[in-house]
Structures are given as structure tokens and as C-alpha cells.
PDB file of C-alpha atoms in Angstrom:
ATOM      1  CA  UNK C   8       7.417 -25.498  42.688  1.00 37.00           C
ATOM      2  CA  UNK C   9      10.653 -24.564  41.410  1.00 46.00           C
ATOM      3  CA  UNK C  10      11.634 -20.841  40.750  1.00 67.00           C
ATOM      4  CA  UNK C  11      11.895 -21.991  36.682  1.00 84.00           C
ATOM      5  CA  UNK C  12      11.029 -24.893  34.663  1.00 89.00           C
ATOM      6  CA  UNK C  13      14.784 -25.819  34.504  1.00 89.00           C
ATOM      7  CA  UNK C  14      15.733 -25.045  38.297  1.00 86.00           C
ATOM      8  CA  UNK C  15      17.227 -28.033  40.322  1.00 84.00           C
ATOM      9  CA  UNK C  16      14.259 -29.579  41.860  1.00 85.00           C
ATOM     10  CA  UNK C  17      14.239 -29.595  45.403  1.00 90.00           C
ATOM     11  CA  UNK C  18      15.456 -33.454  45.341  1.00 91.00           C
ATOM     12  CA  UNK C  19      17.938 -32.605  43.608  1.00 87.00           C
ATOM     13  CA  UNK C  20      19.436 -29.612  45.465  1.00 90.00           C
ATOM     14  CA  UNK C  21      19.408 -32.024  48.711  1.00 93.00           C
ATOM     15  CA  UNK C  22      20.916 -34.960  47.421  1.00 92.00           C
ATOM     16  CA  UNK C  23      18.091 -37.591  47.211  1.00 92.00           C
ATOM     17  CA  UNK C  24      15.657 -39.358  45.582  1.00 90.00           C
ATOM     18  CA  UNK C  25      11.953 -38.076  45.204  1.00 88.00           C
ATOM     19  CA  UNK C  26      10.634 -41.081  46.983  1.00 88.00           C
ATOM     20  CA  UNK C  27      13.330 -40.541  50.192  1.00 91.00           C
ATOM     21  CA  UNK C  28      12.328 -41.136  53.541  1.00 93.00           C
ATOM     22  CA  UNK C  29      11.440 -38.442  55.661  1.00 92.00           C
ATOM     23  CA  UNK C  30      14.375 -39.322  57.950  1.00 93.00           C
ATOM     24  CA  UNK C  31      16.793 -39.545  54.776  1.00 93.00           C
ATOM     25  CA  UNK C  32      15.333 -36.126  53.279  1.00 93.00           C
ATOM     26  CA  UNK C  33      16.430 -34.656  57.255  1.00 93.00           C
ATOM     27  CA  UNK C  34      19.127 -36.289  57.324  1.00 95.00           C
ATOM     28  CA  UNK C  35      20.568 -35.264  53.700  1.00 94.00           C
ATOM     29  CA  UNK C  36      19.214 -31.550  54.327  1.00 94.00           C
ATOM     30  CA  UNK C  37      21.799 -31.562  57.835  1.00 93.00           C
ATOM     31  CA  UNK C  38      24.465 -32.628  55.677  1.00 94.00           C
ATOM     32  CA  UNK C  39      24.106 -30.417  52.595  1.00 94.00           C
ATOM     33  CA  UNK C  40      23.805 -27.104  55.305  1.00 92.00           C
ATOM     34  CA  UNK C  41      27.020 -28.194  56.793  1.00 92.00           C
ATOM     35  CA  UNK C  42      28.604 -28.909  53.705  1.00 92.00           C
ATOM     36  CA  UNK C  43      27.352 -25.289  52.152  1.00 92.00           C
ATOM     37  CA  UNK C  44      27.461 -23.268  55.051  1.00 92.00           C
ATOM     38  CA  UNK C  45      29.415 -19.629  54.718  1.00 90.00           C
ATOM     39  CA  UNK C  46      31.483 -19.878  57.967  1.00 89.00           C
ATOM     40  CA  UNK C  47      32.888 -23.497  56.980  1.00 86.00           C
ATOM     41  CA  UNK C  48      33.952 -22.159  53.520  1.00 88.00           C
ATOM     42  CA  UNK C  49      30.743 -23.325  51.659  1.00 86.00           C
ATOM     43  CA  UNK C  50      29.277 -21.146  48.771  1.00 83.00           C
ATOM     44  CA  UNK C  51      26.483 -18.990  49.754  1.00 84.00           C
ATOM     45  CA  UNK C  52      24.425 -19.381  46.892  1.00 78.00           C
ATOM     46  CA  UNK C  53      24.403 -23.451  47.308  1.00 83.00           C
ATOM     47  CA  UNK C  54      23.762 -22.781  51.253  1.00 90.00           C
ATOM     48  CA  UNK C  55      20.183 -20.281  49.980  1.00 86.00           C
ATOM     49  CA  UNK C  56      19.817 -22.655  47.843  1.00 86.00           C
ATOM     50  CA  UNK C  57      19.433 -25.759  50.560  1.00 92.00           C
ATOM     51  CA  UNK C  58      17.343 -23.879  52.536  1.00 93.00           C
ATOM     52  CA  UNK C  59      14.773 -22.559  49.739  1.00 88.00           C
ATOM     53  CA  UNK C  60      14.461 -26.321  49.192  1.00 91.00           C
ATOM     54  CA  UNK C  61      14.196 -27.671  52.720  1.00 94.00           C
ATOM     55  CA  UNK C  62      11.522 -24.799  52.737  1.00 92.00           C
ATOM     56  CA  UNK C  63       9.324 -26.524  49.808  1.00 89.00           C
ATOM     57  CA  UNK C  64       9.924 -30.202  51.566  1.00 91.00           C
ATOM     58  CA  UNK C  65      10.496 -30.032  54.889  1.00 92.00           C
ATOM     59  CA  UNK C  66       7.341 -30.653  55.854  1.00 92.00           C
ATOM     60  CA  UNK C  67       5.080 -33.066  55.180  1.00 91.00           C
ATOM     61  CA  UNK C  68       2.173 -30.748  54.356  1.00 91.00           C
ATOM     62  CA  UNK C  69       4.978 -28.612  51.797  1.00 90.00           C
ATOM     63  CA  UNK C  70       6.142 -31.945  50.039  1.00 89.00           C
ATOM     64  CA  UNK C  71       2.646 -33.055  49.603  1.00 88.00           C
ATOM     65  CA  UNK C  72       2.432 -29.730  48.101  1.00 84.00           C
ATOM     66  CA  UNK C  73       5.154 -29.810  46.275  1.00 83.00           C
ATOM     67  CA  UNK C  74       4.496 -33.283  44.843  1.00 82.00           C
ATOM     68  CA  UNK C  75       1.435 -32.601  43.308  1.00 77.00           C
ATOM     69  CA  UNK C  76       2.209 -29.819  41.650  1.00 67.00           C
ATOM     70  CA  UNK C  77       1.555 -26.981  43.690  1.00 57.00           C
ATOM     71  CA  UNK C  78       2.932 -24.436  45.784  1.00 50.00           C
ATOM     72  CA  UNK C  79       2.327 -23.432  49.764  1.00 43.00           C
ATOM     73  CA  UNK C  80       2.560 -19.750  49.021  1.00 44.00           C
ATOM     74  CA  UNK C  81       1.149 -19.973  45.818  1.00 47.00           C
ATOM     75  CA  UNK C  82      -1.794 -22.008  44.882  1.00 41.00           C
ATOM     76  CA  UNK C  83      -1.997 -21.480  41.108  1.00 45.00           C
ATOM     77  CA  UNK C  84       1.163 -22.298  39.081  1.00 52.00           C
ATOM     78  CA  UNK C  85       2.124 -19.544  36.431  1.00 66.00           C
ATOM     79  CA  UNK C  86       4.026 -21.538  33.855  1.00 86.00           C
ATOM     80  CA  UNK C  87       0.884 -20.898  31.239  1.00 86.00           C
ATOM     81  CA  UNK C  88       0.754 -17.790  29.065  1.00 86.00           C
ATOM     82  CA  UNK C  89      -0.935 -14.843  31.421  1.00 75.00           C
ATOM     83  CA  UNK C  90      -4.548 -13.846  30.274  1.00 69.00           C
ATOM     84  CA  UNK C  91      -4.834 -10.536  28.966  1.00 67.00           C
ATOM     85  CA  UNK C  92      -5.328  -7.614  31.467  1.00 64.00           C
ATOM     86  CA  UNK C  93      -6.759  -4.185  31.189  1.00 64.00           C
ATOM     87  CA  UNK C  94      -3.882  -2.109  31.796  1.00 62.00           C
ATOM     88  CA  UNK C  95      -4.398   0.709  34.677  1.00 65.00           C
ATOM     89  CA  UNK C  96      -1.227   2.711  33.936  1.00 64.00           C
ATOM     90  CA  UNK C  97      -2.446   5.035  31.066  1.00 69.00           C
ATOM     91  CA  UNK C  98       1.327   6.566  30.722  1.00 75.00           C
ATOM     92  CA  UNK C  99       2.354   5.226  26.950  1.00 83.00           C
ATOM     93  CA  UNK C 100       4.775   2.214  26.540  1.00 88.00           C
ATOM     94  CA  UNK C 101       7.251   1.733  24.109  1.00 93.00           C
ATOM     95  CA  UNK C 102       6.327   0.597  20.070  1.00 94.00           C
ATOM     96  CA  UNK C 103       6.151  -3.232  20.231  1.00 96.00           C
ATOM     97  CA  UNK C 104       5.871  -5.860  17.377  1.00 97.00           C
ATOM     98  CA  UNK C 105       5.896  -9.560  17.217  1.00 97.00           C
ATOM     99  CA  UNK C 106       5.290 -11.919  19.833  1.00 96.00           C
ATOM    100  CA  UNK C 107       7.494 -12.342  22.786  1.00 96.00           C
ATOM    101  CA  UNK C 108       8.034 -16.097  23.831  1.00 95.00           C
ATOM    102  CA  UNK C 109       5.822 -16.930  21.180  1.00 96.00           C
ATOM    103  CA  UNK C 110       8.337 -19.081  19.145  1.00 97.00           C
ATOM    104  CA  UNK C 111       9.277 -20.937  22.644  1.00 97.00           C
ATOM    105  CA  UNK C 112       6.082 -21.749  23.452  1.00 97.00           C
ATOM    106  CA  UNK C 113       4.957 -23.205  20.574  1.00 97.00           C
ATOM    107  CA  UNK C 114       8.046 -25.539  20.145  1.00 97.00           C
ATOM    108  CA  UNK C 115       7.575 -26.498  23.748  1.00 97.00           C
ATOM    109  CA  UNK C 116       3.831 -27.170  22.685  1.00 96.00           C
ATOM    110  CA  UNK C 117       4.296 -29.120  19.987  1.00 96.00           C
ATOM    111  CA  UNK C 118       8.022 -30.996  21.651  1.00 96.00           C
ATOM    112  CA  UNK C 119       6.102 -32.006  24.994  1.00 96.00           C
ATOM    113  CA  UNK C 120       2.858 -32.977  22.752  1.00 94.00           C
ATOM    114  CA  UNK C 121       5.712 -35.680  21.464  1.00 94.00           C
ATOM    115  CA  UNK C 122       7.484 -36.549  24.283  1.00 95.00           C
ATOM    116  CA  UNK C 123       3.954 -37.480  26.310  1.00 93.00           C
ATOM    117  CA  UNK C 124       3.064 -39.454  22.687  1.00 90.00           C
ATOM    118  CA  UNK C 125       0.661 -39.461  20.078  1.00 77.00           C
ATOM    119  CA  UNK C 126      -2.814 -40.511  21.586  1.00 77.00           C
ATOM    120  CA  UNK C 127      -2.474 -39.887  25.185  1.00 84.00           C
ATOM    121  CA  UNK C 128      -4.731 -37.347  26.731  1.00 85.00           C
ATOM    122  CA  UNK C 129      -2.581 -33.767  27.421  1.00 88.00           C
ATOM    123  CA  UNK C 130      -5.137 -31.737  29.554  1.00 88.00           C
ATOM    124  CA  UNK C 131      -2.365 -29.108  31.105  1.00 91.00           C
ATOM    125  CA  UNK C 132       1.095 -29.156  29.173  1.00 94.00           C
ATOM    126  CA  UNK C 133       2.383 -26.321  32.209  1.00 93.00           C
ATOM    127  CA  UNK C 134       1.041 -28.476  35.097  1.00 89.00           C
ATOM    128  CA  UNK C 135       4.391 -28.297  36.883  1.00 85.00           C
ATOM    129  CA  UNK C 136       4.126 -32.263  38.349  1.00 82.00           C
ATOM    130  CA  UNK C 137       4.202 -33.007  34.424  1.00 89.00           C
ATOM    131  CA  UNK C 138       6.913 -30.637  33.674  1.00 91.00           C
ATOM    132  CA  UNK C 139       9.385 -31.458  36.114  1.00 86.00           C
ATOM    133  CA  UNK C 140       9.552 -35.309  34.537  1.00 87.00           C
ATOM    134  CA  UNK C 141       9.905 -33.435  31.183  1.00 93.00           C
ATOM    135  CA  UNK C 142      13.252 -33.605  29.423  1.00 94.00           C
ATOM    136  CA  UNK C 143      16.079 -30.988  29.953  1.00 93.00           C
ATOM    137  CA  UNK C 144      15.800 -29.763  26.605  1.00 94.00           C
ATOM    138  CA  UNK C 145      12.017 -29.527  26.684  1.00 96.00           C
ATOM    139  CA  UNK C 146      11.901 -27.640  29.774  1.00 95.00           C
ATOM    140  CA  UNK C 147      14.768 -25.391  28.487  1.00 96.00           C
ATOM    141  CA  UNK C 148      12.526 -24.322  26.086  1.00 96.00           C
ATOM    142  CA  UNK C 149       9.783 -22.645  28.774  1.00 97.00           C
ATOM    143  CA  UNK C 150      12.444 -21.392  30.637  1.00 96.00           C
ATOM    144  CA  UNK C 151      13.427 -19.664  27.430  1.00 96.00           C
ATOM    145  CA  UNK C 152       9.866 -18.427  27.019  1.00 97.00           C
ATOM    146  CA  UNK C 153       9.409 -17.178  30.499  1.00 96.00           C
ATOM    147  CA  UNK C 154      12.311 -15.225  30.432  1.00 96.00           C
ATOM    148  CA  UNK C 155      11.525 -13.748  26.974  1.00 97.00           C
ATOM    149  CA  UNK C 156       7.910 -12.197  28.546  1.00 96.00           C
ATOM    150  CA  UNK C 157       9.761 -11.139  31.221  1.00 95.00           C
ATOM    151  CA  UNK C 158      11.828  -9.031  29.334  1.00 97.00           C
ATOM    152  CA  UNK C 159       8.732  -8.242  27.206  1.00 97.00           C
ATOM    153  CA  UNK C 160       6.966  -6.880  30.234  1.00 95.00           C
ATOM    154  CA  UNK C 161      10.282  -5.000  31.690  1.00 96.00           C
ATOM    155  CA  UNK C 162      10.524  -2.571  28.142  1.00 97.00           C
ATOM    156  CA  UNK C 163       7.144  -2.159  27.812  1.00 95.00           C
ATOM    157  CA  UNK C 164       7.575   0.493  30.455  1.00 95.00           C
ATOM    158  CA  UNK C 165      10.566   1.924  28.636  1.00 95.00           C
ATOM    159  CA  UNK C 166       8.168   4.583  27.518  1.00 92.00           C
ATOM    160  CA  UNK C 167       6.798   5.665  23.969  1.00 91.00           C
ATOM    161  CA  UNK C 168      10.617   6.800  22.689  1.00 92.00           C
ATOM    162  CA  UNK C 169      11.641   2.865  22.268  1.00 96.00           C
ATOM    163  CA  UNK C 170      10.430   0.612  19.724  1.00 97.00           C
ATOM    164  CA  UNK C 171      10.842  -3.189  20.496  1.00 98.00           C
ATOM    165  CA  UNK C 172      11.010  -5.759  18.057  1.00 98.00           C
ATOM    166  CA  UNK C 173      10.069  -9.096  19.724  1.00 98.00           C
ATOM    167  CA  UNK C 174      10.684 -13.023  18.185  1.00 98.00           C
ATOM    168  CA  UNK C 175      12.711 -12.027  14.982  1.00 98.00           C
ATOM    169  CA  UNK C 176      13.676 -13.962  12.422  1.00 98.00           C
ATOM    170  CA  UNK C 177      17.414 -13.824  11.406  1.00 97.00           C
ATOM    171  CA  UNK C 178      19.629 -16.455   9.085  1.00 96.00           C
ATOM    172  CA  UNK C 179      21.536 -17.736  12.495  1.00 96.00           C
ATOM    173  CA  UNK C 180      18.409 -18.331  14.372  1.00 96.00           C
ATOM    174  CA  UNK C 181      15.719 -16.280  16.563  1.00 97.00           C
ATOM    175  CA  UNK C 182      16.848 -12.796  18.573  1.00 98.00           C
ATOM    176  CA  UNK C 183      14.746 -12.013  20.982  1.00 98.00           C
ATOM    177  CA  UNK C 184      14.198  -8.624  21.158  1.00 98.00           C
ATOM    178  CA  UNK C 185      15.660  -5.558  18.837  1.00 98.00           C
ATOM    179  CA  UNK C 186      15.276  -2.281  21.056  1.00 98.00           C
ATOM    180  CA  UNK C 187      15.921   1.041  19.714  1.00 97.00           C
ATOM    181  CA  UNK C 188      15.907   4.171  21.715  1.00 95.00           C
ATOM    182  CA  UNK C 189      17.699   7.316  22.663  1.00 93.00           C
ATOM    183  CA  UNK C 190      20.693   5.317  23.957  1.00 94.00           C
ATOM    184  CA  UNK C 191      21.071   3.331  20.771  1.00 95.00           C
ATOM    185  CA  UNK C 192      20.036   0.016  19.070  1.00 97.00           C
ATOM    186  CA  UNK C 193      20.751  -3.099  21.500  1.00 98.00           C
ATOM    187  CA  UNK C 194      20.018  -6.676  20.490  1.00 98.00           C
ATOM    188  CA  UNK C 195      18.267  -8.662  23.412  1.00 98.00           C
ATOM    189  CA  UNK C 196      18.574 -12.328  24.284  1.00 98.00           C
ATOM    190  CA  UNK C 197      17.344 -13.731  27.432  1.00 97.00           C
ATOM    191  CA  UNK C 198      18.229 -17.137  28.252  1.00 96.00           C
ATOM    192  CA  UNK C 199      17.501 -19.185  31.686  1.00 96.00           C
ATOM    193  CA  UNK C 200      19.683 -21.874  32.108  1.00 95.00           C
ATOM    194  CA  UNK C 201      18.543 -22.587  35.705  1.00 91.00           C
ATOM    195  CA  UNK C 202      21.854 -22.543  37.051  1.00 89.00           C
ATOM    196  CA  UNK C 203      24.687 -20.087  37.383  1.00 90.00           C
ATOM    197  CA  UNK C 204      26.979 -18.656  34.937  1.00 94.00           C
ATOM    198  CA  UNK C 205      30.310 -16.823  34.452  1.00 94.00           C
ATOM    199  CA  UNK C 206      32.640 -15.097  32.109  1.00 96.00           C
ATOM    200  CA  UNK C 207      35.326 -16.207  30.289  1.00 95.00           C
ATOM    201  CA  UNK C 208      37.187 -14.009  27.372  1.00 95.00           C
ATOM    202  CA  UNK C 209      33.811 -12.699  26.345  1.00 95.00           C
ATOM    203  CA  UNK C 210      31.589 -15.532  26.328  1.00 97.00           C
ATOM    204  CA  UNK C 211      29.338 -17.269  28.783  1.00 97.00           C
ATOM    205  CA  UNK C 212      30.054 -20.229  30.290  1.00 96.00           C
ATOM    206  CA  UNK C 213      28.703 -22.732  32.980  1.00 93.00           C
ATOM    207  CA  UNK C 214      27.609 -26.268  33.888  1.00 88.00           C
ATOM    208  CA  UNK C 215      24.235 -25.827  32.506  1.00 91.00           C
ATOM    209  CA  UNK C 216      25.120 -24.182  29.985  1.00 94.00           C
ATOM    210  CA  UNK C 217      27.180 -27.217  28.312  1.00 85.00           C
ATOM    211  CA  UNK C 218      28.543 -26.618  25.336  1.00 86.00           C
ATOM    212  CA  UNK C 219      27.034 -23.470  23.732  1.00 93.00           C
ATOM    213  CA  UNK C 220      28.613 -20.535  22.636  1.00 96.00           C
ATOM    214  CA  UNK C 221      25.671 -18.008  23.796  1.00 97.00           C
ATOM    215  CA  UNK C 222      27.285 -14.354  23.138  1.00 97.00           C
ATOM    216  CA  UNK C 223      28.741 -16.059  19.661  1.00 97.00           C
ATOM    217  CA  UNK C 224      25.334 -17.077  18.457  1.00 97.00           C
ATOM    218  CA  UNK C 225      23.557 -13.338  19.688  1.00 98.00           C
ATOM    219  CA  UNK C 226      26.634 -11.725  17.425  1.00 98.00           C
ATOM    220  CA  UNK C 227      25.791 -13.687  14.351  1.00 98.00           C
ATOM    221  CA  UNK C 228      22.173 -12.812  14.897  1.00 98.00           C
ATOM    222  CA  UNK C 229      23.047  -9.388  15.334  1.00 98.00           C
ATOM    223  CA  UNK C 230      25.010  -9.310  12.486  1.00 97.00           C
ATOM    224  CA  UNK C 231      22.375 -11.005   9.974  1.00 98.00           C
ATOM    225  CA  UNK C 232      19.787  -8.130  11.462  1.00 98.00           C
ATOM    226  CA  UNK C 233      22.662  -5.469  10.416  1.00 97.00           C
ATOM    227  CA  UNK C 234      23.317  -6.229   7.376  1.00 97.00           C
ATOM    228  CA  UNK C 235      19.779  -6.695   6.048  1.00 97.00           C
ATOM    229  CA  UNK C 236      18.483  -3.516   7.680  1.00 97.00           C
ATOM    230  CA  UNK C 237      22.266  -1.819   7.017  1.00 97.00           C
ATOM    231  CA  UNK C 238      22.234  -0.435  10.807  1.00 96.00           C
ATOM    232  CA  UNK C 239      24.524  -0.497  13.147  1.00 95.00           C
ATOM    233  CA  UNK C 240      24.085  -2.264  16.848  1.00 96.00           C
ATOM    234  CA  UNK C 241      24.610  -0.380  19.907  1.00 96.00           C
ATOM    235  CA  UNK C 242      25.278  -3.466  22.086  1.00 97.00           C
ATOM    236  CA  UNK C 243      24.487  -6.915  22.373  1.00 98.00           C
ATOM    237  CA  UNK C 244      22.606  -8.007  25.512  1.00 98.00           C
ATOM    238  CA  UNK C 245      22.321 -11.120  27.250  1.00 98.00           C
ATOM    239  CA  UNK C 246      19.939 -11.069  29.941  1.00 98.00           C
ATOM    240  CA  UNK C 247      19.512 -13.767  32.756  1.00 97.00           C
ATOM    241  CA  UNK C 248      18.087 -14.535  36.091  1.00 94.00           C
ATOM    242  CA  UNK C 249      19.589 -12.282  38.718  1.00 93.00           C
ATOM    243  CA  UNK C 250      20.628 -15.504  40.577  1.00 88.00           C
ATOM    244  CA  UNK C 251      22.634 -16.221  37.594  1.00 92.00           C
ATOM    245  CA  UNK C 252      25.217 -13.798  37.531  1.00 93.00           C
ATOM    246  CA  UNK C 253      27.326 -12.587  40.448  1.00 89.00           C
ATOM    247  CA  UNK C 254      27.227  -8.700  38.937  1.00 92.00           C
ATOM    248  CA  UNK C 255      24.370  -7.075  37.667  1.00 95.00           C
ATOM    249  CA  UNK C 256      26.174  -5.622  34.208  1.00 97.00           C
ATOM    250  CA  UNK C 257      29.246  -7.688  33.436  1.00 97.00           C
ATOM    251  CA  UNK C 258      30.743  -5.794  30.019  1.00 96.00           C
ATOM    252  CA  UNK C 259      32.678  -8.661  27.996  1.00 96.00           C
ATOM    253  CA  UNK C 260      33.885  -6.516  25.310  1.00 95.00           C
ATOM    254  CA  UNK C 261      32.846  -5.450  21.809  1.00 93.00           C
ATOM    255  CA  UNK C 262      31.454  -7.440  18.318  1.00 92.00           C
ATOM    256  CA  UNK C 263      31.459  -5.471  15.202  1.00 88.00           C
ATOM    257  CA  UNK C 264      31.633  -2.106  17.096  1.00 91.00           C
ATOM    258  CA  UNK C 265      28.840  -2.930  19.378  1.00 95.00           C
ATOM    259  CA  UNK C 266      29.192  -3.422  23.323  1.00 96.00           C
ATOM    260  CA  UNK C 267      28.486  -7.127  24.480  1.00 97.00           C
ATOM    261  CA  UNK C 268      27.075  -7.624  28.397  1.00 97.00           C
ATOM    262  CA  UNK C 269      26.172 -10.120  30.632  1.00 98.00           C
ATOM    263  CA  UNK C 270      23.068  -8.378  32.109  1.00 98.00           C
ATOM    264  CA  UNK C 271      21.002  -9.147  35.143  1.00 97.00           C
ATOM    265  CA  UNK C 272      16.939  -9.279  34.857  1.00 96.00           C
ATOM    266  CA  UNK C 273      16.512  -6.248  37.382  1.00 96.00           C
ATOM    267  CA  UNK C 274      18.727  -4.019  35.620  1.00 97.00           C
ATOM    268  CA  UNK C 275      18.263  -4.540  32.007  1.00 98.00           C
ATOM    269  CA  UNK C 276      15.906  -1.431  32.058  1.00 97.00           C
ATOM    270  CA  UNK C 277      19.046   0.902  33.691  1.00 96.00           C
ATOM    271  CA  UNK C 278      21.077  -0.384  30.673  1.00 97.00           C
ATOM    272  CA  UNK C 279      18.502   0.689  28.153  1.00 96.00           C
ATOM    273  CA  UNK C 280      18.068   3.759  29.416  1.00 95.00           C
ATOM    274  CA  UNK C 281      21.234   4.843  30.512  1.00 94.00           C
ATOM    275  CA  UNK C 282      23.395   2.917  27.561  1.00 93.00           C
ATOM    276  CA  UNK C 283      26.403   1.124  27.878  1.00 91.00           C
ATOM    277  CA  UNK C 284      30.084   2.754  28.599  1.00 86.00           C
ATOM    278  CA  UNK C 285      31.474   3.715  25.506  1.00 83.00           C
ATOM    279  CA  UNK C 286      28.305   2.662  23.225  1.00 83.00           C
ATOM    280  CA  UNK C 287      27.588   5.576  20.547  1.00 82.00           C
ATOM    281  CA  UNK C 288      23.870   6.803  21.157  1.00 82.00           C
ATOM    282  CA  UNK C 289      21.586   7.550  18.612  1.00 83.00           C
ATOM    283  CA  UNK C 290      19.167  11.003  18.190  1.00 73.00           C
ATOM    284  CA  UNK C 291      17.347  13.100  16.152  1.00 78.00           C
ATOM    285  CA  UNK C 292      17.085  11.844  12.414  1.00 84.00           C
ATOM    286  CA  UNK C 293      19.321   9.065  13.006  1.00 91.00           C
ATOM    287  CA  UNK C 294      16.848   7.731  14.948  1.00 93.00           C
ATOM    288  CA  UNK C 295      13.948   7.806  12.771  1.00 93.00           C
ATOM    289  CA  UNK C 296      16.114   6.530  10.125  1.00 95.00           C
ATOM    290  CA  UNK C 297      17.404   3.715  11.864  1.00 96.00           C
ATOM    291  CA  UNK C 298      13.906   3.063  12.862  1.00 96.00           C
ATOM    292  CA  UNK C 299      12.544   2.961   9.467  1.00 96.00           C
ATOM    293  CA  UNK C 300      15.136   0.560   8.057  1.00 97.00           C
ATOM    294  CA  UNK C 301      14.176  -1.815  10.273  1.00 97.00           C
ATOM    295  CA  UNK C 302      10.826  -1.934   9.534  1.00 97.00           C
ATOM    296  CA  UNK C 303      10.969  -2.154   6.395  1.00 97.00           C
ATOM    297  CA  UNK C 304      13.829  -5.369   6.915  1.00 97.00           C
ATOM    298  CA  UNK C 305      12.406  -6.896  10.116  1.00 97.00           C
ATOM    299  CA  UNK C 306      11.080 -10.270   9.589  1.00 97.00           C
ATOM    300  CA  UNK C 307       9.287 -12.339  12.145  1.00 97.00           C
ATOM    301  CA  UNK C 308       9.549 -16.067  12.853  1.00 95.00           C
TER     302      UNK C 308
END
């Protein structure tokens, strides 16, 4: 199974058709290690990459696998939204309203529910066999979702001093996540684009990523949520894979007085709690103030 809905299939890392040969999926595997390999001036995260996906073909038993869906290690695929658990931690979370990755899911719903067509039986719209013929765009969208919860779940645990906003509705689109806390007011996006990124004067760029203008489209959403609620940002966040991004906080500069990052999954919480260099923080009455005028402007889509 791949690692997201958008990931390179295994296939596709390796060179070759789905319906290869064993002796042509070998023989393309060889190659792509050579070609990849560290000490002959390949790039390390192509050469992981080749062997995480010799790893879920290599064998006949992990192709089979693989082919129908599943996963050697992991016999259940986890592309559907989790059931609700009793939580054991009784330590309080943060404030949360809306519904993270709700928006995504229900677009990739209804999109797939067209793409499959009108008519045709759709028993499991996450089975991963089904998903990986899916359109880019399609699967974009529960790669979007995925990494929304997973940001959901990560500032749960920021502790009952944070309020989190989640799915809100702005004039430039959906942002993600609006967290407020002792180290100011950041807006959230994550995105998974199932390939790498980079920088380039303050915006994101990549392959995958083909066209868009990510960090321009989380300002204007910032900036619709600031002027309606009259509040003023902290930083802007983009949060991605940690296989995305070569650093783990990558400051790009500043929009509107706020401090725009590139910001690894694993240490989004370390940002929230310990703020950005040179952000303002926010305390005391500010903060209950701030709070307030967001409730009372917060819309959700």
C-alpha cells in the first residue's frame, strides 16, 4: 500500500508497468539502486525510496499483497475515517470546533462517486486497489484529508490553553486549522502532495506541486480570517509530510506581519508551543479577546 493516497506507487518508483514480469520488475529494481545509490552520486531519498518499493513487490507473496489491496505488515487499510475511541488520557486537550478533513472527504466522496459513474455499485470508496486507479486530483483530495486529521490529532494534545478552529470557511477558500494559544494565533494548512518540495523566495514549489502558489493562497485565507474577526496572525503554517521537506521548520519570511514556515508533520507541535523567531505572542486579556472575536466571526464550510 502506498504511504499516501498520492505516493508514487511502487510501479512507478521502479520504472515499470503493473503487469511486468517478475524478471523485468528484478531487473528494473537492479537498475534503479544503481542509478540512486549514495556512493555513485544518486539522491538518497530516491535510493529509500527504491527499496521501500522493492520491499512491497519483491516478492511474489508482497505483490500479491500489494495488488489486491492490502498490505504485508498491515492487513487492514486506514484510508477510511477512524471509528470513534474512548480516550484513556484524561489530561484536557485543547478547545476544538469544526470538522477536520471533513470538507476533503466529502468532495472526495461525492468526486470518486462520479468518476466510478452513476449506477455502478461503490461498496468501499478507500479500498486502496480502487484508489490507486483513481485520478490525481481525486486522490489529492484524501491525501488532503489525511493530513488534515493528522494535524487534528497532533493539537489535540496541545493542552486546554489552545483553541483550534478546524475546516473554516474564508472568501479565498478553506484554512485548515486557526490555532490560538500562548505563543500567538497561527493559521494551519496541511497539504500532501506525495512528493517532495522546496523553497523558493517564500513560496513552495515542486514537481507535484505543479503550478500552485500554496503559501500565496494560505495568506489570502489568512487575511480574509483577519479582517472579518479584526485580529492579527501570528504566523502562517504550512505543514507536510516529513519526507517532504529536507528541514523540519524552513522560515520563508513574513505576510502582513505574520511569520510564514514550511513545517514538518513531527514538529508542528514544537512550533505551536514554542512560537516562531520573531512572532509577537499573545497573553493575558489579549488572549481572551482575540479568542472571542473569532468566535463570534468564525464561519465553517
Amino acid at each position: 500500500m502506498p504511504d499516501s493516497p498520492i505516493s508514487a506507487s511502487p510501479y512507478e518508483v521502479l520504472g515499470v508497468s503493473p503487469d511486468a514480469s517478475t524478471h523485468e520488475l528484478r531487473k528494473a529494481y537492479r537498475k534503479m539502486l544503481r542509478a540512486t545509490h549514495p556512493d555513485t552520486g544518486g539522491n538518497p531519498v530516491r535510493f529509500h525510496a527504491v527499496q521501500r518499493a522493492w520491499e512491497k513487490v519483491g516478492t511474489p507473496e508482497a505483490r500479491a499483497n500489494y495488488d489486491r489491496g492490502r498490505s504485508t505488515q498491515q492487513q487492514e487499510h486506514v484510508w477510511a475515517p477512524a471509528a470513534p475511541r474512548k480516550r484513556q488520557d484524561t489530561r484536557p486537550t485543547a478547545r476544538s470546533y469544526g470538522h477536520p478533513g471533513g470538507w476533503s472527504r466529502e468532495r472526495y466522496l461525492t468526486l470518486m462517486r462520479e468518476w466510478v459513474g452513476r449506477g455502478v455499485p461503490l461498496d468501499d470508496p478507500y479500498d486502496p486497489a480502487l484508489v490507486r486507479t483513481a485520478p490525481r486530483d481525486i486522490r489529492h483530495l484524501l491525501a488532503n484529508a489525511l493530513a488534515e486529521e493528522a494535524t487534528a490529532r497532533a493539537v489535540a494534545t496541545l493542552g486546554i490553553g489552545y483553541t483550534v478552529w478546524h475546516d473554516v470557511a474564508t472568501d479565498a477558500g478553506k484554512l485548515d486549522q486557526i490555532v490560538l494559544g500562548p505563543t500567538g494565533l497561527f493559521a494551519v494548512q496541511s497539504e500532501d502532495w506525495g512528493a517532495p518540495v522546496k523553497t523558493k523566495r517564500g513560496e513552495v514549489i515542486g514537481e507535484a506541486v505543479a503550478g500552485e502558489r500554496p503559501m500565496h493562497e494560505l495568506a489570502l485565507r489568512t487575511k480574509s480570517v483577519s479582517r472579518a474577526a479584526k485580529v492579527k496572525f501570528t504566523g502562517q503554517l504550512l505543514v507536510v509530510p516529513d519526507d517532504a521537506s529536507p528541514e523540519g521548520v524552513e522560515v520563508l519570511g513574513s505576510s502582513r506581519g505574520a511569520v510564514t514556515a514550511l513545517v514538518q508533520q513531527s514538529r508542528l507541535l514544537q512550533v505551536l508551543r514554542d512560537g516562531l523567531p520573531g512572532a509577537h505572542r499573545i497573553g493575558g486579556t489579549d488572549l481572551f479577546e482575540v479568542r472571542t472575536r473569532l468566535q463570534s466571526a468564525i464561519r465553517f464550510v
